[in-house]
Amino acid sequence: MKHVVKVMGLALLMSGLCGMANAQFRQSVYLNLNVPTGGFASSLNTSSVVPPLGLENIGKEASIGFGAGYRASYRFDVGVGMVAPFAQADLFWNSIDGDLRDRYANLHGSAPTYFNVPILVGVSYLYDELWNDITPYGEFGLGTDLLRITSESVKPTTGKIDQRSYKMSTSFAWMLGVGAYFGRHVSAGLYYYGLGKHYIDYTSKYQNQQTAYEAQTGERANRTVGSFTLRLGFHF
C-alpha cells in the first residue's frame, strides 16, 4: 500500500503543476486486450498437474484477457506537439488456460483467476497532426501493480475440500506505448506493461469427514508478470 500512496501523491503533484501551466484537462476511458508474458504465461512444470496448483504452479498458464482503464491528464502545447502528464489506473483480468480449467471442473472445483491493477503516472507526447486527423503519440508510465489471485478449490471425493486462498501482492510497474489518435475522441495503441516480480503466498484449508485444518505456508512463489496490451481509448 505504500507504493499506492506514493504514486497517488506524485499524481496530485503533477496535476497541480500542470494546472499552473494553464493546461487543458482531459479524461479518458480504455478497453484493453491483454496478452500475458513472462512467468505469467509460462507452462506448468508438468503437463499432468492435478489441481490445486499450489506455489509451484500458481501464477502460470494465464490466458489472453481483457480489461478497462481510466486516465486523467493535462495537455499543453510545446510548439512541436503536445505534452500530457497523466495519472491512470487499469484493471486486467486473465483466466487460466482452458484445458486446466477443465481439470478443475472434473474435480468439482473452482479455478483461480488473475486480476492486475496497475496504477501509474507518466507522460504522453502527441506529435502534430499528420494527415486526415491522425495524430501519432508515444508515452511511458511508472507506478505500482496490485496482483490478486482468487481462491482455488477442489472436491475430489464426497465430503472432502482442498482450498487455497492467495494474498494480494504489490510490485513496481512500468509501461511503454505507441499509437495514434483518430480525430479528437478516439485512439488506438500497442503497449507493454511490465508488472514486476510478485511474491505469492497462501492460506490452505482442508476438510473431510474426520478432520479439518487451516495453515499458512512458510514459503512464497515469485512470478514475473507482464502483458502486451492493445488499447482502444475514448477521450473527452
CSV table of C-alpha atoms in Angstrom, one decimal, residues 32-153:
chain,number,residue,atom,x,y,z
A,32,ASN,CA,-7.9,-3.4,-23.2
A,33,LEU,CA,-7.0,-6.8,-24.8
A,34,ASN,CA,-4.1,-8.3,-22.8
A,35,VAL,CA,-1.6,-11.0,-23.9
A,36,PRO,CA,0.3,-12.3,-20.9
A,37,THR,CA,4.1,-12.6,-21.0
A,38,GLY,CA,6.9,-13.8,-18.7
A,39,GLY,CA,6.3,-16.3,-15.9
A,40,PHE,CA,2.6,-15.2,-16.1
A,41,ALA,CA,2.3,-17.1,-19.4
A,42,SER,CA,4.7,-20.0,-18.7
A,43,SER,CA,3.5,-23.6,-18.7
A,44,LEU,CA,3.1,-25.8,-15.7
A,45,ASN,CA,6.1,-27.7,-14.5
A,46,THR,CA,4.5,-30.9,-15.8
A,47,SER,CA,1.5,-31.3,-18.1
A,48,SER,CA,-0.2,-33.8,-15.8
A,49,VAL,CA,-0.5,-31.4,-12.8
A,50,VAL,CA,-3.7,-32.1,-10.7
A,51,PRO,CA,-5.3,-29.1,-9.0
A,52,PRO,CA,-5.0,-27.3,-6.7
A,53,LEU,CA,-1.9,-25.7,-8.2
A,54,GLY,CA,-0.2,-24.5,-5.1
A,55,LEU,CA,3.0,-22.4,-5.0
A,56,GLU,CA,4.9,-24.5,-7.6
A,57,ASN,CA,2.5,-23.6,-10.4
A,58,ILE,CA,0.2,-20.7,-9.3
A,59,GLY,CA,0.6,-17.6,-11.4
A,60,LYS,CA,1.2,-19.6,-14.6
A,61,GLU,CA,-0.9,-20.5,-17.6
A,62,ALA,CA,-2.6,-17.2,-17.9
A,63,SER,CA,-4.8,-16.9,-21.0
A,64,ILE,CA,-5.5,-13.9,-23.1
A,65,GLY,CA,-7.5,-11.5,-21.1
A,66,PHE,CA,-9.5,-8.3,-21.1
A,67,GLY,CA,-9.6,-5.1,-19.1
A,68,ALA,CA,-10.6,-1.5,-18.8
A,69,GLY,CA,-8.9,1.7,-17.6
A,70,TYR,CA,-9.4,5.3,-16.6
A,71,ARG,CA,-7.0,8.3,-17.1
A,72,ALA,CA,-6.9,11.9,-16.1
A,73,SER,CA,-4.4,14.1,-17.9
A,74,TYR,CA,-3.4,17.7,-18.7
A,75,ARG,CA,-2.3,18.7,-22.2
A,76,PHE,CA,-0.2,21.7,-23.1
A,77,ASP,CA,1.4,22.9,-26.3
A,78,VAL,CA,5.2,22.7,-26.5
A,79,GLY,CA,5.5,24.1,-30.1
A,80,VAL,CA,6.1,20.8,-31.9
A,81,GLY,CA,3.2,18.9,-30.5
A,82,MET,CA,1.5,18.4,-27.1
A,83,VAL,CA,2.9,17.0,-23.8
A,84,ALA,CA,0.4,15.4,-21.5
A,85,PRO,CA,1.3,14.3,-17.9
A,86,PHE,CA,-1.2,11.7,-16.7
A,87,ALA,CA,-2.4,9.5,-13.8
A,88,GLN,CA,-4.2,6.3,-14.7
A,89,ALA,CA,-5.5,3.0,-13.3
A,90,ASP,CA,-6.3,-0.2,-15.2
A,91,LEU,CA,-8.0,-3.5,-14.3
A,92,PHE,CA,-6.6,-6.5,-16.1
A,93,TRP,CA,-8.5,-9.9,-16.0
A,94,ASN,CA,-6.9,-13.2,-17.0
A,95,SER,CA,-8.3,-16.6,-16.5
A,96,ILE,CA,-6.1,-19.8,-16.6
A,97,ASP,CA,-5.8,-21.9,-19.8
A,98,GLY,CA,-9.0,-23.7,-20.9
A,99,ASP,CA,-7.5,-27.2,-20.6
A,100,LEU,CA,-6.5,-26.5,-17.0
A,101,ARG,CA,-10.0,-25.1,-16.2
A,102,ASP,CA,-11.4,-28.4,-17.4
A,103,ARG,CA,-9.4,-30.3,-14.8
A,104,TYR,CA,-11.0,-28.2,-12.0
A,105,ALA,CA,-14.4,-28.8,-13.5
A,106,ASN,CA,-13.7,-32.6,-13.4
A,107,LEU,CA,-12.9,-32.3,-9.7
A,108,HIS,CA,-16.0,-30.2,-9.0
A,109,GLY,CA,-13.7,-27.3,-8.1
A,110,SER,CA,-13.2,-23.6,-8.6
A,111,ALA,CA,-10.2,-22.4,-10.8
A,112,PRO,CA,-8.2,-19.3,-9.8
A,113,THR,CA,-8.5,-16.1,-11.8
A,114,TYR,CA,-5.8,-13.4,-12.0
A,115,PHE,CA,-6.5,-9.7,-11.5
A,116,ASN,CA,-3.9,-7.0,-12.0
A,117,VAL,CA,-4.4,-3.3,-11.1
A,118,PRO,CA,-1.6,-1.2,-12.4
A,119,ILE,CA,-1.7,2.4,-11.0
A,120,LEU,CA,0.7,4.6,-13.0
A,121,VAL,CA,1.8,8.2,-13.5
A,122,GLY,CA,3.6,9.2,-16.7
A,123,VAL,CA,3.9,11.5,-19.7
A,124,SER,CA,2.4,11.2,-23.2
A,125,TYR,CA,3.8,13.1,-26.2
A,126,LEU,CA,1.4,13.8,-29.1
A,127,TYR,CA,3.1,14.9,-32.4
A,128,ASP,CA,1.5,17.4,-34.7
A,129,GLU,CA,-1.4,16.1,-36.7
A,130,LEU,CA,0.0,14.3,-39.8
A,131,TRP,CA,-3.0,13.7,-42.1
A,132,ASN,CA,-6.7,13.2,-42.1
A,133,ASP,CA,-7.0,13.9,-38.3
A,134,ILE,CA,-4.4,11.2,-37.4
A,135,THR,CA,-2.1,12.2,-34.6
A,136,PRO,CA,0.6,9.8,-33.5
A,137,TYR,CA,1.8,9.6,-29.9
A,138,GLY,CA,4.2,7.8,-27.6
A,139,GLU,CA,4.1,7.5,-23.8
A,140,PHE,CA,5.6,5.9,-20.7
A,141,GLY,CA,4.5,5.5,-17.1
A,142,LEU,CA,5.8,4.3,-13.7
A,143,GLY,CA,4.0,3.1,-10.6
A,144,THR,CA,2.8,0.0,-8.8
A,145,ASP,CA,0.8,-3.1,-9.7
A,146,LEU,CA,-1.6,-5.0,-7.4
A,147,LEU,CA,-2.0,-8.7,-8.1
A,148,ARG,CA,-5.0,-10.5,-6.8
A,149,ILE,CA,-5.4,-14.2,-7.3
A,150,THR,CA,-8.8,-15.6,-6.4
A,151,SER,CA,-9.1,-18.8,-4.3
A,152,GLU,CA,-8.9,-22.2,-5.9
A,153,SER,CA,-10.6,-25.3,-4.5
